[in-house]
Coordinates of C-alpha atoms in Angstrom, one line a residue:
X1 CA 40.6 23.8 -38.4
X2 CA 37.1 22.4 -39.9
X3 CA 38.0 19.0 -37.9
X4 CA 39.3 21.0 -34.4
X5 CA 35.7 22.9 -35.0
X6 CA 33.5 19.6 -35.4
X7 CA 35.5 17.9 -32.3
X8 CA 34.4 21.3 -30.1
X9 CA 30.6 20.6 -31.5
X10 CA 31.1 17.0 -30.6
X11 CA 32.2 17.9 -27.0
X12 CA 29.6 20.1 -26.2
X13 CA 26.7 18.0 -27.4
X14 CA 28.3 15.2 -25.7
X15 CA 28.7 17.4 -22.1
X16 CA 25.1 18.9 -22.5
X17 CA 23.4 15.5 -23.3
X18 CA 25.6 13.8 -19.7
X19 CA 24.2 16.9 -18.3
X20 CA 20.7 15.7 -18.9
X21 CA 21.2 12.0 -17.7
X22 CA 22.7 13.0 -14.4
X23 CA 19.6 16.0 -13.9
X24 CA 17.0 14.9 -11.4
X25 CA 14.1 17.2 -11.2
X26 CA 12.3 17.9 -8.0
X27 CA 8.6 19.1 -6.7
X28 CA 9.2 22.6 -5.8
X29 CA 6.4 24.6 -5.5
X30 CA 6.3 28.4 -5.6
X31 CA 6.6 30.4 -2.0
X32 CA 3.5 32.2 -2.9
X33 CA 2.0 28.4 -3.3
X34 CA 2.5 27.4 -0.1
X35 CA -0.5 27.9 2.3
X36 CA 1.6 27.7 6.0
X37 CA 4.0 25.5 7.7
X38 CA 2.8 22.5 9.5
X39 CA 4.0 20.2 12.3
X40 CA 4.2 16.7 13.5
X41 CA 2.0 16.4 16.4
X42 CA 3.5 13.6 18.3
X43 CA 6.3 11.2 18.0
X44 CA 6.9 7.2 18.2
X45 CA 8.9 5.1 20.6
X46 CA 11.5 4.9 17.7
X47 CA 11.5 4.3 13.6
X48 CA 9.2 2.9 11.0
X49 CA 11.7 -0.3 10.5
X50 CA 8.9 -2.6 8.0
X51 CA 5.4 -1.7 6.4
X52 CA 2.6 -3.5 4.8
X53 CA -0.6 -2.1 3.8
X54 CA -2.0 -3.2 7.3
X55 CA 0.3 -2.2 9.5
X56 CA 3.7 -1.1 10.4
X57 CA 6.8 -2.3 12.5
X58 CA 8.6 -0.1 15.0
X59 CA 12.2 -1.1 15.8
X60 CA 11.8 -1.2 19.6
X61 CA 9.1 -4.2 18.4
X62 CA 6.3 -2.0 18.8
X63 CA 3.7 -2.5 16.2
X64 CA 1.2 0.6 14.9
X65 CA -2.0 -1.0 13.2
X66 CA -4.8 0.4 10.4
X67 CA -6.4 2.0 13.1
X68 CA -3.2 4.0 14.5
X69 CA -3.5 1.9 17.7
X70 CA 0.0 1.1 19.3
X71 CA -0.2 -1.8 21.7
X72 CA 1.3 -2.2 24.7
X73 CA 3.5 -4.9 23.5
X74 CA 6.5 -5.8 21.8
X75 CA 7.2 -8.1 19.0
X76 CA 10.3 -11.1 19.4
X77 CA 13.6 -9.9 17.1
X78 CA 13.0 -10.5 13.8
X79 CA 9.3 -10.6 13.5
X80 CA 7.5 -8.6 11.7
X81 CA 3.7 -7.5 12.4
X82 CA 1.3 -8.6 9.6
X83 CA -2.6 -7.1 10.5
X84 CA -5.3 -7.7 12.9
X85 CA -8.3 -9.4 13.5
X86 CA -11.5 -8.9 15.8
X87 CA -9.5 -11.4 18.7
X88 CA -5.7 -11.5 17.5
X89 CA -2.5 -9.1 16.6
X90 CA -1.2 -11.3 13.7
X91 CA 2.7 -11.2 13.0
X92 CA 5.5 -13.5 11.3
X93 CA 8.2 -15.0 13.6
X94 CA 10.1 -15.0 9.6
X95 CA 11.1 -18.4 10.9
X96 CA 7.9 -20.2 8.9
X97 CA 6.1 -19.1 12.0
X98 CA 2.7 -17.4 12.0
X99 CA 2.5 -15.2 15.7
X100 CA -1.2 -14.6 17.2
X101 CA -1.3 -12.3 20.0
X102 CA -4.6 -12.2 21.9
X103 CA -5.9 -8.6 22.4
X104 CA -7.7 -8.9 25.8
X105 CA -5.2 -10.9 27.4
X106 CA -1.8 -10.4 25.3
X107 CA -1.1 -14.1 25.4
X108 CA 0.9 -15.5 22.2
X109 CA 0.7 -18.3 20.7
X110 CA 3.1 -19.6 17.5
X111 CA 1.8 -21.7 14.5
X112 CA 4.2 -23.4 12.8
X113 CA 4.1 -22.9 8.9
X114 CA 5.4 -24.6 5.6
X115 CA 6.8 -21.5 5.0
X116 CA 7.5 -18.1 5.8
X117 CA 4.0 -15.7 6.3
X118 CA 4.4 -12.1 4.7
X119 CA 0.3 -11.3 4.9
X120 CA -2.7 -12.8 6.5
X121 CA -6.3 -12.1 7.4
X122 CA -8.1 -14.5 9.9
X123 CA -11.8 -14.5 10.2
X124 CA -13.5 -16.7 13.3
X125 CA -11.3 -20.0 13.0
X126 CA -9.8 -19.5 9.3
X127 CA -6.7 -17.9 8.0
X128 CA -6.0 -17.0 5.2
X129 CA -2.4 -16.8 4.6
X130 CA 0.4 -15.8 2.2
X131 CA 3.8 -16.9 2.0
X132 CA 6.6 -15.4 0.6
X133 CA 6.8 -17.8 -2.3
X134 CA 3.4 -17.2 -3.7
X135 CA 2.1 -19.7 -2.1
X136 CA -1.2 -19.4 -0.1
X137 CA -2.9 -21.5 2.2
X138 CA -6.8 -21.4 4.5
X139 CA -5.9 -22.8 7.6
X140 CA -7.9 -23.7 10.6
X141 CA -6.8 -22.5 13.3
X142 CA -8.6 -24.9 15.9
X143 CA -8.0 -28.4 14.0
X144 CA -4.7 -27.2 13.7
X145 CA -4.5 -28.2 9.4
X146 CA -4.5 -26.9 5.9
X147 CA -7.7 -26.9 4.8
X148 CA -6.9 -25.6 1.0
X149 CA -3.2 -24.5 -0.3
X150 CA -2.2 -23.2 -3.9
X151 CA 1.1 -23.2 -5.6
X152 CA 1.6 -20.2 -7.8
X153 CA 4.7 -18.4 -10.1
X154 CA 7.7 -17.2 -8.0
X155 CA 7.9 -13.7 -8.1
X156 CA 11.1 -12.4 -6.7
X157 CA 10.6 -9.2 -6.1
X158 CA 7.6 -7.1 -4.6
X159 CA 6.7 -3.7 -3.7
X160 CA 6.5 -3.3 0.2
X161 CA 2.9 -2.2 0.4
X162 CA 1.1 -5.8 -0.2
X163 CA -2.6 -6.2 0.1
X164 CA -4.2 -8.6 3.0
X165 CA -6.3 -11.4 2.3
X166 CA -10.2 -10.2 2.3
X167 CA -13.3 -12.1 3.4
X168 CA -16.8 -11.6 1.9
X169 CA -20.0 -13.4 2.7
X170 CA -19.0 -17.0 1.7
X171 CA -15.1 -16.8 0.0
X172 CA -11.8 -16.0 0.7
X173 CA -9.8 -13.6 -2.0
X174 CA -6.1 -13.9 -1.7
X175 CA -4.1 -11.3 -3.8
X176 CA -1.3 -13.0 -5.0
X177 CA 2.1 -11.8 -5.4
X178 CA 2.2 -12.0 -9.1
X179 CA -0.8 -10.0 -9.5
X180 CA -3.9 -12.1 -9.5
X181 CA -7.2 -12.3 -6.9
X182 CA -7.5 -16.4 -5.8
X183 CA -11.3 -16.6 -5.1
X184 CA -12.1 -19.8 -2.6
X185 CA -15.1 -21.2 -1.1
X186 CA -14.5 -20.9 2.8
X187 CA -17.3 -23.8 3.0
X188 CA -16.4 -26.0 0.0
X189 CA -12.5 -25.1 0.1
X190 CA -12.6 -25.1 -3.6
X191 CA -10.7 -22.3 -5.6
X192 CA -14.2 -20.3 -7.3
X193 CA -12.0 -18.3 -9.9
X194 CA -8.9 -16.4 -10.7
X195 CA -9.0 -12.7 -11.4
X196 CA -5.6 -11.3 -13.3
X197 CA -5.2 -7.8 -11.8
X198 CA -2.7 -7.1 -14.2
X199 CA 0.2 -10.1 -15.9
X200 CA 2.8 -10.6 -17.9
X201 CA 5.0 -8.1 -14.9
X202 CA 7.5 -10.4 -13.7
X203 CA 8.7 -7.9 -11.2
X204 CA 6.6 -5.4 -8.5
X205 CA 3.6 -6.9 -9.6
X206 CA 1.9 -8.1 -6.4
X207 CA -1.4 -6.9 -5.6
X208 CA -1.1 -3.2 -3.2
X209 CA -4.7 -2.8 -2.3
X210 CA -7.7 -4.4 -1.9
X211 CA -10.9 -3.3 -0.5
X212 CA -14.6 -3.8 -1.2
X213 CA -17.4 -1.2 0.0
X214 CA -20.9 -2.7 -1.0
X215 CA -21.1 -4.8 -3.9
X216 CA -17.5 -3.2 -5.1
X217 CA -14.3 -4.8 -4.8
X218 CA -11.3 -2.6 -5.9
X219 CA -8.1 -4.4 -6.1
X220 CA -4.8 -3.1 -7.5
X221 CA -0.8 -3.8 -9.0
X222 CA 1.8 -0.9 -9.5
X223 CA 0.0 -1.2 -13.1
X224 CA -3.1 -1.4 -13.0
X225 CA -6.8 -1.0 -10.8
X226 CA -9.6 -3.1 -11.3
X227 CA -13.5 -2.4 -10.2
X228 CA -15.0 -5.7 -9.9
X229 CA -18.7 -5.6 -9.4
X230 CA -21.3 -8.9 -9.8
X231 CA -21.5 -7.7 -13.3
X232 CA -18.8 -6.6 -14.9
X233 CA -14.9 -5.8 -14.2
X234 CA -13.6 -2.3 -15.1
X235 CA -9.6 -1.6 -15.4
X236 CA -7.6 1.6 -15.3
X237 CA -4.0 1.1 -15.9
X238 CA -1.6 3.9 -14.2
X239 CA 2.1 3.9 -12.5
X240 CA 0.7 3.8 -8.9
X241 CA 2.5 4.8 -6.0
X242 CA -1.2 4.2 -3.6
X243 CA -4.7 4.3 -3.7
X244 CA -7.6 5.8 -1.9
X245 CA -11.1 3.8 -2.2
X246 CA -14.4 5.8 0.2
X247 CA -17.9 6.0 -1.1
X248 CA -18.2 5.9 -4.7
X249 CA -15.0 7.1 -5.2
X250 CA -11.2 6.1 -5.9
X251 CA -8.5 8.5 -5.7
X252 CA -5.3 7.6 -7.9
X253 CA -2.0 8.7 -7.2
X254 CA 1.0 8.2 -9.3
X255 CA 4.7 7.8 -9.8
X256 CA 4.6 10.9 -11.9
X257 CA 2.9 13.6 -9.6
X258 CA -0.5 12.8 -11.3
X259 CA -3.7 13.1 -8.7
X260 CA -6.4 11.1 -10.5
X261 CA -10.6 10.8 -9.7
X262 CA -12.5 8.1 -10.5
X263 CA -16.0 6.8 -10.2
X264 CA -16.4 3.6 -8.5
X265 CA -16.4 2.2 -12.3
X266 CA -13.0 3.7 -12.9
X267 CA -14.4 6.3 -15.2
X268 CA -12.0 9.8 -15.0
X269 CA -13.9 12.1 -13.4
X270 CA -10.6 15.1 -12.5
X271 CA -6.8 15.1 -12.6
X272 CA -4.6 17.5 -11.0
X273 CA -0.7 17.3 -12.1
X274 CA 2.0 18.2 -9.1
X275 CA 5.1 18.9 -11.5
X276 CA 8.1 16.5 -10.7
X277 CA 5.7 15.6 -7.4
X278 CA 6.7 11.8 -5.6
X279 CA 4.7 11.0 -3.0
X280 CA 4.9 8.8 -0.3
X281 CA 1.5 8.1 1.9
X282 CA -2.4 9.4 1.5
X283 CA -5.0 9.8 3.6
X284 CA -8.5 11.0 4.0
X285 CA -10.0 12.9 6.6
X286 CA -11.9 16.1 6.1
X287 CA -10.2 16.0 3.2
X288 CA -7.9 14.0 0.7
X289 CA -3.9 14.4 1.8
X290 CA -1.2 12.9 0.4
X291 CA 2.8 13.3 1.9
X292 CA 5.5 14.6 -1.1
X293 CA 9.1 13.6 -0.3
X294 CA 10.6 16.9 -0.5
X295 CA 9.1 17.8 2.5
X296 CA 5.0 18.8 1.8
X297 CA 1.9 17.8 2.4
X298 CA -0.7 18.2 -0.3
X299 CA -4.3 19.0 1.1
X300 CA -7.1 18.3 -1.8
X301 CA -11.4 18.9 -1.7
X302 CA -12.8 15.3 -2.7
X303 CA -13.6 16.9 -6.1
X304 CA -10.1 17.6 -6.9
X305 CA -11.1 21.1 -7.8
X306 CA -9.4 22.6 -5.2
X307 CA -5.8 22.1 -3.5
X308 CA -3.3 23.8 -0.9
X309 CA 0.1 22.9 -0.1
X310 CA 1.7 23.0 3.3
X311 CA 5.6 22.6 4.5
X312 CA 6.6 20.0 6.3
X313 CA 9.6 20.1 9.0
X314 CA 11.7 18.3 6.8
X315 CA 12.1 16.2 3.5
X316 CA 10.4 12.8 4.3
X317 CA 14.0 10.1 4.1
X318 CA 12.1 7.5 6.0
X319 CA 9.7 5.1 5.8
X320 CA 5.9 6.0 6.0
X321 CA 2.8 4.3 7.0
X322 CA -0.7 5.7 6.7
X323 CA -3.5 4.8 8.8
X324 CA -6.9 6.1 10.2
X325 CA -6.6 9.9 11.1
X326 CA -2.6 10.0 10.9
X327 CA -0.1 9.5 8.7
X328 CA 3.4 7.8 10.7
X329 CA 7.0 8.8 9.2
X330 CA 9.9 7.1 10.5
X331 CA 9.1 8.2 14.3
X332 CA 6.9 11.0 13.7
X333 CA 3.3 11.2 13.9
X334 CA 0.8 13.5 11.2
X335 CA -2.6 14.3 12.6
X336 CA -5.1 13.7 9.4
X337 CA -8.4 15.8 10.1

């Protein structure tokens, strides 16, 4: 009896505790929570098919950029749309091919590559561009050659959203793939230094944002966010699913629901927690908005003080892309104000 009673125990820890491991909790908010419903105000020639943090692909070849523009033209099968610069659309043939379209006249023209191109930037006559091994090179687009090129650790695997090379005053910075800024001398083509976002992550460690406002450059992994000013670099490690950098502030927002304010020096300021929340794109208009997969939208004051939630259509199953007053999922269209 004693060993028929233990063997029951034994069974129902075991059940509850397989219970647990197969639970998966969800952001449900309460229906007094919800502020109103709220719909897509336009739609897209057809789905998000490939995102990086400049811009998106549409599978009809259509491209949507930073500024929520959609030109009038269509990408060859198999590229993928990269960013954009004051005179070109820039996109990868992914055949070691780097694709310039010219925005007054359309007119393409194809660089051949070393290697396949998975995020660019081009300023004037110089690229700046990233290959899908780590590898970077500045290239100059009129002689036609390498100017500078830099080997660095494989890294396998990479989140989706990955940071454009950024040009300031006299240098290039690359964000590398294994999570480090490449400073080089756009005159000198000599590498200046080599900022470490965040290391010893062999996998999704590639650098997801960079911008600089003023003398601030804010760069970040999946880990961590640095502040790099001419004096000092500040860090603030955090499971980041994006980022929002405006003014003097940076608006975190993680893997585990967690809305977080910081001063441009990455000191806390507010934190609001979203229970079970994962989102999938922010924006900021009027206000700071950020997309939850189970189908919300998550409308904040810049002070984090104050919050409302509104219900989407649907859950969001498809990718998302966030640009300048709207937010794109799969082939939907989000007015930001």
């Amino acid at each position: 009896m004693p060993n028929n009673t233990l063997k029951i125990l034994v069974g129902i820890v075991l059940l509850a505790f397989l219970s647990g491991c197969g639970s998966k909790y969800y952001f449900e908010p309460k229906e007094e929570e919800i502020a109103n419903d709220i719909s897509y105000g336009g739609s897209l020639s057809s789905d998000i098919i490939g995102i990086t943090r400049d811009g998106a692909t549409l599978a009809s070849g259509q491209f949507i950029t930073k500024y929520s523009q959609i030109p009038e033209v269509k990408l060859p099968k198999n590229a993928r749309y990269l960013n954009e610069s004051e005179k070109f659309y820039i996109a990868t043939t992914n055949n070691k091919e780097m694709l310039l379209i010219n925005k007054e006249t359309l007119s393409e023209s194809v660089i051949a590559l070393e290697g396949n191109p998975i995020s660019a930037s081009i300023e004037e006559n110089l690229a700046a561009i990233i290959f899908d091994n780590n590898s970077f090179v500045l290239f100059d687009l009129d002689l036609g050659r390498t100017l500078y090129k830099q080997e660095n650790a494989s890294a396998p695997t990479n989140n989706t959203l990955i940071a454009s090379p950024y040009f300031l005053s006299d240098i290039a910075v690359i964000p590398t793939l294994d999570g480090k800024l490449v400073i080089v001398d756009k005159n000198t083509h000599q590498m200046i230094r080599s900022i470490v976002v965040n290391g010893g992550e062999k996998y999704f460690n590639n650098v997801i944002f960079l911008e600089a406002i003023n003398d601030r450059m804010v760069a970040a992994t999946p880990k961590r966010i640095i502040s790099v000013s001419p004096s000092i670099i500040n860090t603030f490690d955090a499971n980041l699913q994006d980022i929002l950098f405006f003014g003097d502030q940076i608006v975190l927002f993680t893997t585990d629901g967690e809305v977080i304010l910081t001063d441009k020096d990455l000191n806390e300021i507010r934190r609001q927690k979203f229970p079970f929340a994962h989102f999938s794109a922010a924006n900021h208009g009027d206000k700071i908005v950020v997309l939850e997969t189970q189908g919300y939208l998550i409308s904040l004051s810049e002070d984090l003080q104050e919050w409302q939630i509104f219900a989407l259509p649907n859950k969001i199953k498809k990718p998302t892309f966030s640009a300048t007053g709207k937010i794109f999922v799969g082939d939907e269209i989000l007015e930001v104000n």
